[in-house]
CSV table of C-alpha atoms and ligand atoms in Angstrom, one decimal:
chain,number,residue,atom,x,y,z
R,931,UNK,CA,-25.8,-6.6,42.2
R,932,UNK,CA,-25.3,-10.5,41.7
R,933,UNK,CA,-26.0,-13.1,44.5
R,934,UNK,CA,-25.9,-16.3,42.8
R,935,UNK,CA,-23.4,-18.0,40.5
R,936,UNK,CA,-26.5,-18.1,37.9
R,937,UNK,CA,-26.1,-14.5,37.9
R,938,UNK,CA,-22.6,-14.4,36.3
R,939,UNK,CA,-22.5,-13.6,32.5
R,940,UNK,CA,-20.2,-16.7,32.4
R,941,UNK,CA,-23.0,-18.9,33.3
R,942,UNK,CA,-25.5,-16.6,31.0
R,943,UNK,CA,-26.6,-13.9,33.2
R,944,UNK,CA,-26.6,-10.5,32.1
R,945,UNK,CA,-23.4,-8.6,32.0
R,946,UNK,CA,-22.5,-6.5,34.8
R,947,UNK,CA,-21.5,-3.3,32.6
R,948,UNK,CA,-23.4,-2.7,29.4
R,949,UNK,CA,-20.1,-0.7,28.1
R,950,UNK,CA,-16.6,-2.4,28.8
R,951,UNK,CA,-14.6,-0.9,31.5
R,952,UNK,CA,-10.6,-1.3,31.0
R,953,UNK,CA,-7.6,-0.7,33.0
R,954,UNK,CA,-5.6,2.1,31.5
R,955,UNK,CA,-8.4,4.0,29.9
R,956,UNK,CA,-6.8,7.7,29.1
R,957,UNK,CA,-7.7,9.8,32.3
R,958,UNK,CA,-10.3,12.6,31.8
R,959,UNK,CA,-8.5,15.7,30.0
R,960,UNK,CA,-9.3,19.5,29.9
R,961,UNK,CA,-10.1,19.9,26.2
R,962,UNK,CA,-10.4,23.6,26.4
R,963,UNK,CA,-6.9,24.3,27.8
R,964,UNK,CA,-5.4,21.2,25.2
R,965,UNK,CA,-6.8,22.9,22.1
R,966,UNK,CA,-5.5,26.4,23.7
R,967,UNK,CA,-2.4,24.7,23.6
R,968,UNK,CA,-2.5,23.5,20.1
R,969,UNK,CA,-3.9,26.7,18.5
R,970,UNK,CA,-0.9,28.3,20.3
R,971,UNK,CA,1.4,25.7,18.5
R,972,UNK,CA,-0.3,26.3,15.2
R,973,UNK,CA,-0.4,30.0,15.4
R,974,UNK,CA,3.3,29.9,16.2
R,975,UNK,CA,4.1,27.7,13.3
R,976,UNK,CA,6.3,25.5,15.8
R,977,UNK,CA,5.2,22.1,15.7
R,978,UNK,CA,8.1,20.0,16.7
R,979,UNK,CA,12.0,20.6,17.1
R,980,UNK,CA,12.8,21.2,20.7
R,981,UNK,CA,9.9,23.7,20.6
R,982,UNK,CA,8.3,25.8,23.4
R,983,UNK,CA,5.7,23.3,24.7
R,984,UNK,CA,8.5,20.2,24.7
R,985,UNK,CA,10.8,22.6,26.7
R,986,UNK,CA,7.9,23.4,29.1
R,987,UNK,CA,7.1,19.9,29.7
R,988,UNK,CA,10.8,18.7,30.4
R,989,UNK,CA,10.9,21.4,32.8
R,990,UNK,CA,7.7,20.6,34.6
R,991,UNK,CA,8.7,16.7,34.4
R,992,UNK,CA,12.2,17.3,35.6
R,993,UNK,CA,11.1,19.5,38.7
R,994,UNK,CA,8.5,16.8,39.6
R,995,UNK,CA,11.6,14.1,39.4
R,996,UNK,CA,13.9,16.5,41.2
R,997,UNK,CA,16.5,16.4,38.2
R,998,UNK,CA,18.6,18.7,36.5
R,999,UNK,CA,18.0,17.1,33.0
R,1000,UNK,CA,14.6,15.6,31.4
R,1001,UNK,CA,15.0,14.8,27.7
R,1002,UNK,CA,11.5,14.3,26.1
R,1003,UNK,CA,11.2,11.5,23.7
R,1004,UNK,CA,8.4,10.1,21.4
R,1005,UNK,CA,8.0,7.1,23.5
R,1006,UNK,CA,9.4,5.6,26.6
R,1007,UNK,CA,10.6,2.4,24.5
R,1008,UNK,CA,12.8,4.7,22.2
R,1009,UNK,CA,13.9,6.6,25.3
R,1010,UNK,CA,15.1,3.3,26.7
R,1011,UNK,CA,16.9,2.3,23.6
R,1012,UNK,CA,18.8,6.0,23.4
R,1013,UNK,CA,19.5,5.4,26.9
R,1014,UNK,CA,21.4,1.9,26.6
R,1015,UNK,CA,22.9,3.4,23.4
R,1016,UNK,CA,24.2,6.5,25.2
R,1017,UNK,CA,25.4,4.6,27.9
R,1018,UNK,CA,27.8,2.4,25.6
R,1019,UNK,CA,26.6,-0.5,27.9
R,1020,UNK,CA,27.6,-4.1,26.3
R,1021,UNK,CA,27.2,-7.8,27.2
R,1022,UNK,CA,24.5,-8.6,29.7
R,1023,UNK,CA,21.9,-6.2,31.5
R,1024,UNK,CA,20.4,-7.8,34.5
R,1025,UNK,CA,16.7,-6.6,34.8
R,1026,UNK,CA,13.7,-8.1,36.4
R,1027,UNK,CA,11.2,-10.6,34.3
R,1028,UNK,CA,8.1,-9.2,35.5
R,1029,UNK,CA,7.5,-6.5,33.7
R,1030,UNK,CA,6.7,-5.1,30.3
R,1031,UNK,CA,8.3,-6.9,27.6
R,1032,UNK,CA,9.6,-3.1,26.2
R,1033,UNK,CA,12.3,-3.1,29.2
R,1034,UNK,CA,13.7,-6.3,27.9
R,1035,UNK,CA,13.5,-5.7,24.0
R,1036,UNK,CA,15.0,-2.1,24.2
R,1037,UNK,CA,18.2,-3.7,25.6
R,1038,UNK,CA,17.8,-6.8,23.0
R,1039,UNK,CA,17.1,-4.4,19.9
R,1040,UNK,CA,20.7,-3.1,20.8
R,1041,UNK,CA,22.4,-6.4,20.7
R,1042,UNK,CA,22.6,-7.1,24.5
R,1043,UNK,CA,21.2,-9.9,26.3
R,1044,UNK,CA,18.8,-9.2,29.0
R,1045,UNK,CA,19.6,-11.3,32.1
R,1046,UNK,CA,16.4,-12.0,34.0
R,1047,UNK,CA,16.9,-12.0,37.9
R,1048,UNK,CA,14.4,-12.9,40.5
R,1049,UNK,CA,12.2,-10.3,42.7
R,1050,UNK,CA,11.8,-9.8,46.2
R,1051,UNK,CA,8.1,-11.3,46.7
R,1052,UNK,CA,7.1,-8.6,48.9
R,1053,UNK,CA,7.7,-5.6,46.4
R,1054,UNK,CA,7.6,-7.4,43.1
R,1055,UNK,CA,11.0,-5.5,42.3
R,1056,UNK,CA,14.4,-7.0,41.9
R,1057,UNK,CA,16.1,-8.7,44.8
R,1058,UNK,CA,19.5,-6.9,45.5
R,1059,UNK,CA,21.0,-10.3,46.8
R,1060,UNK,CA,20.0,-12.0,43.6
R,1061,UNK,CA,21.3,-9.3,41.6
R,1062,UNK,CA,24.5,-9.7,43.4
R,1063,UNK,CA,24.7,-13.2,42.6
R,1064,UNK,CA,24.1,-12.7,38.8
R,1065,UNK,CA,26.8,-10.5,38.0
R,1066,UNK,CA,29.1,-11.9,35.6
R,1067,UNK,CA,32.3,-10.0,33.8
R,1068,UNK,CA,29.9,-9.5,31.0
R,1069,UNK,CA,27.6,-7.8,32.9
R,1070,UNK,CA,27.4,-4.0,32.0
R,1071,UNK,CA,24.3,-2.5,33.9
R,1072,UNK,CA,21.4,-3.1,36.1
R,1073,UNK,CA,17.9,-2.0,34.9
R,1074,UNK,CA,15.7,-2.1,37.9
R,1075,UNK,CA,11.9,-1.6,37.0
R,1076,UNK,CA,9.8,0.5,39.6
R,1077,UNK,CA,6.8,-2.0,39.4
R,1078,UNK,CA,3.2,-1.0,39.7
R,1079,UNK,CA,5.0,2.5,41.0
R,1080,UNK,CA,6.5,0.5,44.0
R,1081,UNK,CA,10.1,1.8,44.0
R,1082,UNK,CA,12.7,-0.8,44.3
R,1083,UNK,CA,15.0,-1.1,47.0
R,1084,UNK,CA,17.3,1.8,45.4
R,1085,UNK,CA,19.9,2.1,48.4
R,1086,UNK,CA,20.6,-1.5,48.3
R,1087,UNK,CA,20.8,-1.5,44.2
R,1088,UNK,CA,23.1,1.4,44.4
R,1089,UNK,CA,25.4,-0.6,46.7
R,1090,UNK,CA,25.5,-3.5,44.7
R,1091,UNK,CA,26.4,-1.4,41.7
R,1092,UNK,CA,29.2,0.6,43.4
R,1093,UNK,CA,30.7,-2.4,44.6
R,1094,UNK,CA,30.7,-4.3,41.3
R,1095,UNK,CA,31.3,-1.0,39.2
R,1096,UNK,CA,28.2,-2.0,37.3
R,1097,UNK,CA,26.0,0.8,36.0
R,1098,UNK,CA,22.4,1.3,37.2
R,1099,UNK,CA,19.5,2.5,35.6
R,1100,UNK,CA,15.8,2.5,36.2
R,1101,UNK,CA,12.5,1.6,33.8
R,1102,UNK,CA,10.3,4.3,35.9
R,1103,UNK,CA,7.4,3.9,33.5
R,1104,UNK,CA,5.0,3.4,36.4
R,1105,UNK,CA,6.2,5.5,38.8
R,1106,UNK,CA,6.1,9.2,38.0
R,1107,UNK,CA,5.2,11.0,41.1
R,1108,UNK,CA,6.4,8.1,43.6
R,1109,UNK,CA,8.8,8.8,46.3
R,1110,UNK,CA,11.4,6.2,48.2
R,1111,UNK,CA,12.3,7.7,51.7
R,1112,UNK,CA,11.0,10.8,50.7
R,1113,UNK,CA,13.1,11.3,47.6
R,1114,UNK,CA,11.2,11.5,44.2
R,1115,UNK,CA,11.5,8.7,41.9
R,1116,UNK,CA,13.7,10.0,38.7
R,1117,UNK,CA,16.9,10.7,40.6
R,1118,UNK,CA,17.9,7.0,41.2
R,1119,UNK,CA,21.1,5.4,39.6
R,1120,UNK,CA,22.3,7.2,36.9
R,1121,UNK,CA,19.2,8.0,34.7
R,1122,UNK,CA,15.5,6.9,35.0
R,1123,UNK,CA,12.9,6.4,32.2
R,1124,UNK,CA,9.1,7.7,32.1
R,1125,UNK,CA,6.6,6.3,29.9
R,1126,UNK,CA,3.4,9.0,28.9
R,1127,UNK,CA,1.8,6.3,27.0
R,1128,UNK,CA,-1.9,6.8,26.5
R,1129,UNK,CA,-2.5,4.4,29.1
R,1130,UNK,CA,-0.3,5.9,31.6
R,1131,UNK,CA,-0.7,8.0,34.5
R,1132,UNK,CA,0.4,11.1,32.6
R,1133,UNK,CA,-0.6,10.8,28.8
R,1134,UNK,CA,1.2,12.6,26.0
R,1135,UNK,CA,-0.8,10.4,23.5
R,1136,UNK,CA,2.6,8.7,23.1
R,1137,UNK,CA,5.8,10.1,24.9
R,1138,UNK,CA,8.5,9.0,27.2
R,1139,UNK,CA,11.5,11.0,28.9
R,1140,UNK,CA,15.1,10.3,30.1
R,1141,UNK,CA,15.6,12.0,33.3
R,1142,UNK,CA,18.9,12.3,35.0
R,1143,UNK,CA,21.5,14.6,36.7
R,1144,UNK,CA,24.2,13.8,34.3
R,1145,UNK,CA,24.5,16.5,32.0
R,1146,UNK,CA,26.7,15.0,29.4
R,1147,UNK,CA,24.6,11.8,29.3
R,1148,UNK,CA,21.3,14.0,28.6
R,1149,UNK,CA,23.2,16.0,26.0
R,1150,UNK,CA,24.3,12.8,24.4
R,1151,UNK,CA,20.6,11.5,24.4
R,1152,UNK,CA,19.3,14.9,23.2
R,1153,UNK,CA,21.7,14.5,20.4
R,1154,UNK,CA,21.0,11.1,19.3
R,1155,UNK,CA,17.4,11.7,19.3
R,1156,UNK,CA,17.8,14.6,16.9
R,1157,UNK,CA,19.9,12.8,14.3
R,1158,UNK,CA,22.9,12.9,16.0
R,1159,UNK,CA,23.2,16.6,15.5
R,1160,UNK,CA,25.4,18.5,18.0
R,1161,UNK,CA,27.2,15.1,19.5
R,1162,UNK,CA,30.5,16.0,21.4
R,1163,UNK,CA,32.2,12.9,20.6
R,1164,UNK,CA,32.1,10.7,17.2
R,1165,UNK,CA,29.5,8.2,17.1
R,1166,UNK,CA,29.4,5.3,14.5
R,1167,UNK,CA,25.9,4.9,14.8
R,1168,UNK,CA,25.0,8.5,13.5
R,1169,UNK,CA,21.7,9.1,15.3
R,1170,UNK,CA,18.1,8.6,14.9
R,1171,UNK,CA,15.0,10.5,15.2
R,1172,UNK,CA,12.9,10.3,18.5
R,1173,UNK,CA,12.2,13.6,19.3
R,1174,UNK,CA,8.6,15.0,21.2
R,1175,UNK,CA,6.1,16.7,18.8
R,1176,UNK,CA,4.5,19.9,20.1
R,1177,UNK,CA,1.3,18.1,20.0
R,1178,UNK,CA,2.5,15.5,22.4
R,1179,UNK,CA,3.9,18.0,24.7
R,1180,UNK,CA,0.6,20.0,24.5
R,1181,UNK,CA,-1.4,16.8,25.7
R,1182,UNK,CA,1.3,15.9,28.2
R,1183,UNK,CA,1.3,19.2,30.0
R,1184,UNK,CA,-2.5,19.2,30.2
R,1185,UNK,CA,-2.1,15.9,31.7
R,1186,UNK,CA,0.3,17.0,34.1
R,1187,UNK,CA,-2.1,20.1,35.1
R,1188,UNK,CA,-4.6,17.3,35.9
R,1189,UNK,CA,-2.0,15.0,37.8
R,1190,UNK,CA,-2.8,16.0,41.4
R,1191,UNK,CA,-6.7,15.5,40.7
R,1192,UNK,CA,-5.8,12.1,38.9
R,1193,UNK,CA,-3.8,10.8,41.6
R,1194,UNK,CA,-6.3,12.0,44.5
R,1195,UNK,CA,-9.2,9.8,42.3
R,1196,UNK,CA,-6.6,7.0,41.9
R,1197,UNK,CA,-6.2,6.8,45.8
R,1198,UNK,CA,-9.6,7.1,46.6
R,1199,UNK,CA,-10.7,4.4,44.1
R,1200,UNK,CA,-7.8,2.2,45.4
R,1201,UNK,CA,-8.9,2.6,49.3
R,1202,UNK,CA,-12.6,1.9,47.9
R,1203,UNK,CA,-11.1,-1.4,46.4
R,1204,UNK,CA,-9.2,-2.5,49.6
R,1205,UNK,CA,-12.5,-1.6,51.6
R,1206,UNK,CA,-14.6,-3.6,49.5
R,1207,UNK,CA,-12.4,-6.4,49.3
R,1208,UNK,CA,-11.1,-6.6,52.7
R,1209,UNK,CA,-11.5,-9.9,54.5
R,1210,UNK,CA,-12.1,-12.1,51.4
R,1211,UNK,CA,-10.0,-15.2,51.8
R,1212,UNK,CA,-7.4,-15.7,49.1
R,1213,UNK,CA,-7.8,-12.2,47.4
R,1214,UNK,CA,-5.4,-9.2,48.5
R,1215,UNK,CA,-4.8,-6.0,47.0
R,1216,UNK,CA,-1.0,-5.0,47.1
R,1217,UNK,CA,-0.4,-2.3,49.3
R,1218,UNK,CA,1.8,0.9,49.2
R,1219,UNK,CA,3.8,2.7,51.5
R,1220,UNK,CA,1.8,5.3,52.9
R,1221,UNK,CA,4.4,7.2,54.2
R,1222,UNK,CA,5.5,7.6,50.8
R,1223,UNK,CA,4.1,9.2,47.8
R,1224,UNK,CA,2.6,7.1,45.0
R,1225,UNK,CA,0.7,7.8,42.0
R,1226,UNK,CA,-1.8,4.8,42.7
R,1227,UNK,CA,-2.3,4.2,38.9
R,1228,UNK,CA,-2.5,0.3,39.1
R,1229,UNK,CA,-4.7,-1.5,41.5
R,1230,UNK,CA,-3.5,-5.0,41.6
R,1231,UNK,CA,-5.1,-8.0,43.5
R,1232,UNK,CA,-3.1,-11.2,44.2
R,1233,UNK,CA,-5.3,-14.4,43.8
R,1234,UNK,CA,-4.5,-17.3,45.9
R,1235,UNK,CA,-6.1,-20.3,43.8
R,1236,UNK,CA,-5.3,-22.7,47.0
R,1237,UNK,CA,-7.2,-20.8,49.3
R,1238,UNK,CA,-10.1,-19.6,46.8
R,1239,UNK,CA,-10.1,-22.7,44.5
R,1240,UNK,CA,-10.6,-19.9,41.8
R,1241,UNK,CA,-7.9,-19.9,38.9
R,1242,UNK,CA,-6.5,-16.5,38.4
R,1243,UNK,CA,-7.3,-16.9,34.7
R,1244,UNK,CA,-10.8,-18.1,35.0
R,1245,UNK,CA,-11.6,-14.9,37.4
R,1246,UNK,CA,-10.2,-13.0,34.3
R,1247,UNK,CA,-12.3,-14.9,31.9
R,1248,UNK,CA,-15.5,-14.4,34.0
R,1249,UNK,CA,-14.7,-10.5,34.5
R,1250,UNK,CA,-14.5,-10.2,30.7
R,1251,UNK,CA,-17.8,-12.0,30.3
R,1252,UNK,CA,-19.0,-9.1,32.7
R,1253,UNK,CA,-17.4,-6.6,30.4
R,1254,UNK,CA,-14.5,-5.9,33.0
R,1255,UNK,CA,-11.4,-6.0,30.9
R,1256,UNK,CA,-8.9,-6.5,33.9
R,1257,UNK,CA,-5.1,-7.1,32.5
R,1258,UNK,CA,-2.5,-9.9,33.7
R,1259,UNK,CA,0.3,-7.2,34.6
R,1260,UNK,CA,2.6,-8.8,33.6
R,1261,UNK,CA,2.0,-12.7,32.8
R,1262,UNK,CA,3.6,-14.5,31.2
R,1263,UNK,CA,6.9,-12.5,32.5
R,1264,UNK,CA,9.5,-12.1,29.7
R,1265,UNK,CA,11.6,-14.9,30.3
R,1266,UNK,CA,8.5,-17.2,29.5
R,1267,UNK,CA,8.2,-15.1,25.9
R,1268,UNK,CA,10.2,-15.3,22.8
R,1269,UNK,CA,12.9,-14.3,22.0
R,1270,UNK,CA,13.8,-15.0,25.5
R,1271,UNK,CA,12.6,-18.4,26.5
R,1272,UNK,CA,14.5,-20.3,24.0
R,1273,UNK,CA,17.8,-18.5,24.8
R,1274,UNK,CA,18.0,-19.2,28.6
R,1275,UNK,CA,16.8,-21.2,31.2
R,1276,UNK,CA,16.2,-18.9,33.9
R,1277,UNK,CA,15.1,-20.1,37.1
R,1278,UNK,CA,12.6,-17.5,38.9
R,1279,UNK,CA,10.4,-19.0,41.5
R,1280,UNK,CA,9.0,-15.8,42.9
R,1281,UNK,CA,8.8,-14.3,39.5
R,1282,UNK,CA,6.4,-17.3,38.3
R,1283,UNK,CA,4.3,-17.4,41.6
R,1284,UNK,CA,3.8,-13.7,41.5
R,1285,UNK,CA,3.2,-13.7,37.7
R,1286,UNK,CA,0.6,-16.4,38.2
R,1287,UNK,CA,-1.5,-14.5,40.9
R,1288,UNK,CA,-1.7,-11.0,39.7
R,1289,UNK,CA,-4.7,-8.9,37.9
R,1290,UNK,CA,-4.9,-5.2,37.4
R,1291,UNK,CA,-8.4,-4.0,37.8
R,1292,UNK,CA,-9.9,-0.8,36.2
R,1293,UNK,CA,-8.9,2.5,37.8
R,1294,UNK,CA,-8.4,6.3,37.0
R,1295,UNK,CA,-10.2,9.2,36.5
R,1296,UNK,CA,-13.2,7.7,34.7
R,1297,UNK,CA,-14.2,5.0,36.8
R,1298,UNK,CA,-17.0,5.8,39.4
R,1299,UNK,CA,-17.8,4.8,42.8
R,1300,UNK,CA,-20.7,2.1,41.6
R,1301,UNK,CA,-18.5,0.7,39.0
R,1302,UNK,CA,-16.0,-0.2,41.6
R,1303,UNK,CA,-18.7,-1.5,44.0
R,1304,UNK,CA,-20.1,-3.8,41.1
R,1305,UNK,CA,-16.5,-5.0,40.0
R,1306,UNK,CA,-15.9,-6.1,43.9
R,1307,UNK,CA,-19.3,-7.7,43.9
R,1308,UNK,CA,-18.1,-9.8,41.2
R,1309,UNK,CA,-14.9,-10.7,42.6
R,1310,UNK,CA,-16.2,-11.2,46.0
R,1311,UNK,CA,-19.0,-13.9,44.4
R,1312,UNK,CA,-16.6,-15.7,42.5
R,1313,UNK,CA,-13.9,-16.0,45.0
R,1314,UNK,CA,-15.8,-16.9,48.0
R,1315,UNK,CA,-17.4,-19.6,46.0
R,1316,UNK,CA,-14.1,-20.5,43.9
R,1317,UNK,CA,-14.3,-24.5,44.0
R,1318,UNK,CA,-18.1,-24.7,43.3
R,1319,UNK,CA,-17.7,-22.0,40.3
R,1320,UNK,CA,-14.9,-24.0,38.7
R,1321,UNK,CA,-16.2,-27.3,39.0
R,1322,UNK,CA,-19.4,-25.7,37.5
R,1323,UNK,CA,-17.2,-24.1,34.7
R,1324,UNK,CA,-15.4,-27.5,34.0
R,1325,UNK,CA,-18.7,-29.3,33.6
R,1326,UNK,CA,-20.4,-26.7,31.4
R,1327,UNK,CA,-17.1,-26.8,29.1
R,1328,UNK,CA,-17.2,-30.5,29.0
R,1329,UNK,CA,-20.8,-30.3,27.8
R,1330,UNK,CA,-19.9,-28.1,25.0
R,1331,UNK,CA,-17.3,-30.6,24.1
R,1332,UNK,CA,-19.8,-33.4,24.2
R,1333,UNK,CA,-21.9,-31.3,21.9
R,1334,UNK,CA,-19.5,-30.6,19.3
R,1335,UNK,CA,-18.4,-34.2,19.6
R,1336,UNK,CA,-21.5,-35.9,19.1
R,1337,UNK,CA,-22.7,-33.2,16.7
F,273,PLP,C1,4.4,1.3,29.4
F,273,PLP,C2,5.8,0.8,29.6
F,273,PLP,C3,7.0,0.7,28.8
F,273,PLP,C4,6.8,1.5,27.4
F,273,PLP,O1,6.4,2.8,27.3
F,273,PLP,P1,6.0,3.2,25.7
F,273,PLP,O2,6.1,4.6,26.2
F,273,PLP,O3,4.9,2.6,25.5
F,273,PLP,O4,7.1,2.7,25.0
F,273,PLP,C5,8.1,0.5,29.4
F,273,PLP,N1,8.1,-0.3,30.4
F,273,PLP,C6,7.1,-0.4,31.1
F,273,PLP,C7,7.5,-1.0,32.6
F,273,PLP,C8,6.0,-0.1,31.1
F,273,PLP,O5,4.8,-0.3,31.7
């Protein structure tokens, strides 16, 4: 364990980890089961095109989400695009800026304008009152994001949508297996989208799905993802190919088999982080509602620079020097990135404040209790002596610059 600032790798100490530890490293998988499923697909010579493994995967995801329809797609970004297309959205789509770029890009790709709306600083999700105020005659839909697996205020958003005749959808990429008031994520709004990217809690190498109780919408999306074959109505765009392969479904099913164990491990990791960082001024681990189910796939800390004297980005740099590859999920927020930054002048104070404070720390089934102890040791040392550390860092950098300029 490190005791002094000089022990930190940033100041020349040994790195805490010889090998990098990552946020979103794929969770452990039962290879024998995966290989059995792959062999079975090869034996059957059915590798894609709505095969038996993809159908089984869809049934299990629909079950978990408590909805009638699941359409498995090659990734969540394509699933979002297909949903936007099938729903025939136009004009403006209201969404949070504090999300992965794919939420905005999917809408933009289809020629619509993402309109970024501020969040409730307590949850990181869309503030329903601000959403109501952002609706214009051009608004066709609201896209909520269940950030880090904490569901949006779905009741309030459903009310705003109903009152204004605007449609409501959710990017649920973080939230499989989570509930809001006991109801599983998947059944809110008209449809929700899951991601099964390798870094997510359920992993299909690459994968996504649209889940919905709207049978026509599901049929429409399934057809569009398969070259438009079987569409009930004429469709100017033809169709595309965004199907999930049997290899991805084999991985997705095997990952779902492990889901309960992975969630148990994530929860235990999360509780350890909370215990080890408790009472550290200016650093908090974001909380989840323990009355609800959550997948605990993200451990997010908020770093208050005014209290710690330590800028979030300096903590990130010093963790990375220790081979702890923490991530700024999500910073900068979408409205600060192109192509959005130069197109609109969004005023989102809560988004900017939260975005400047957050850091995701490594968790998942490949992290040990000892790993977490060491990560917390670094965070504690750095945050408890933040001002001193920052001054020392600035001094060492001006020293470097001195050397460079004199050489
Ligand atoms: C991961 C993620 C996506 C994109 O998922 P892919 O399957 O990689 O396309 C979309 N939205 C959010 C919020 C995400 O975290």
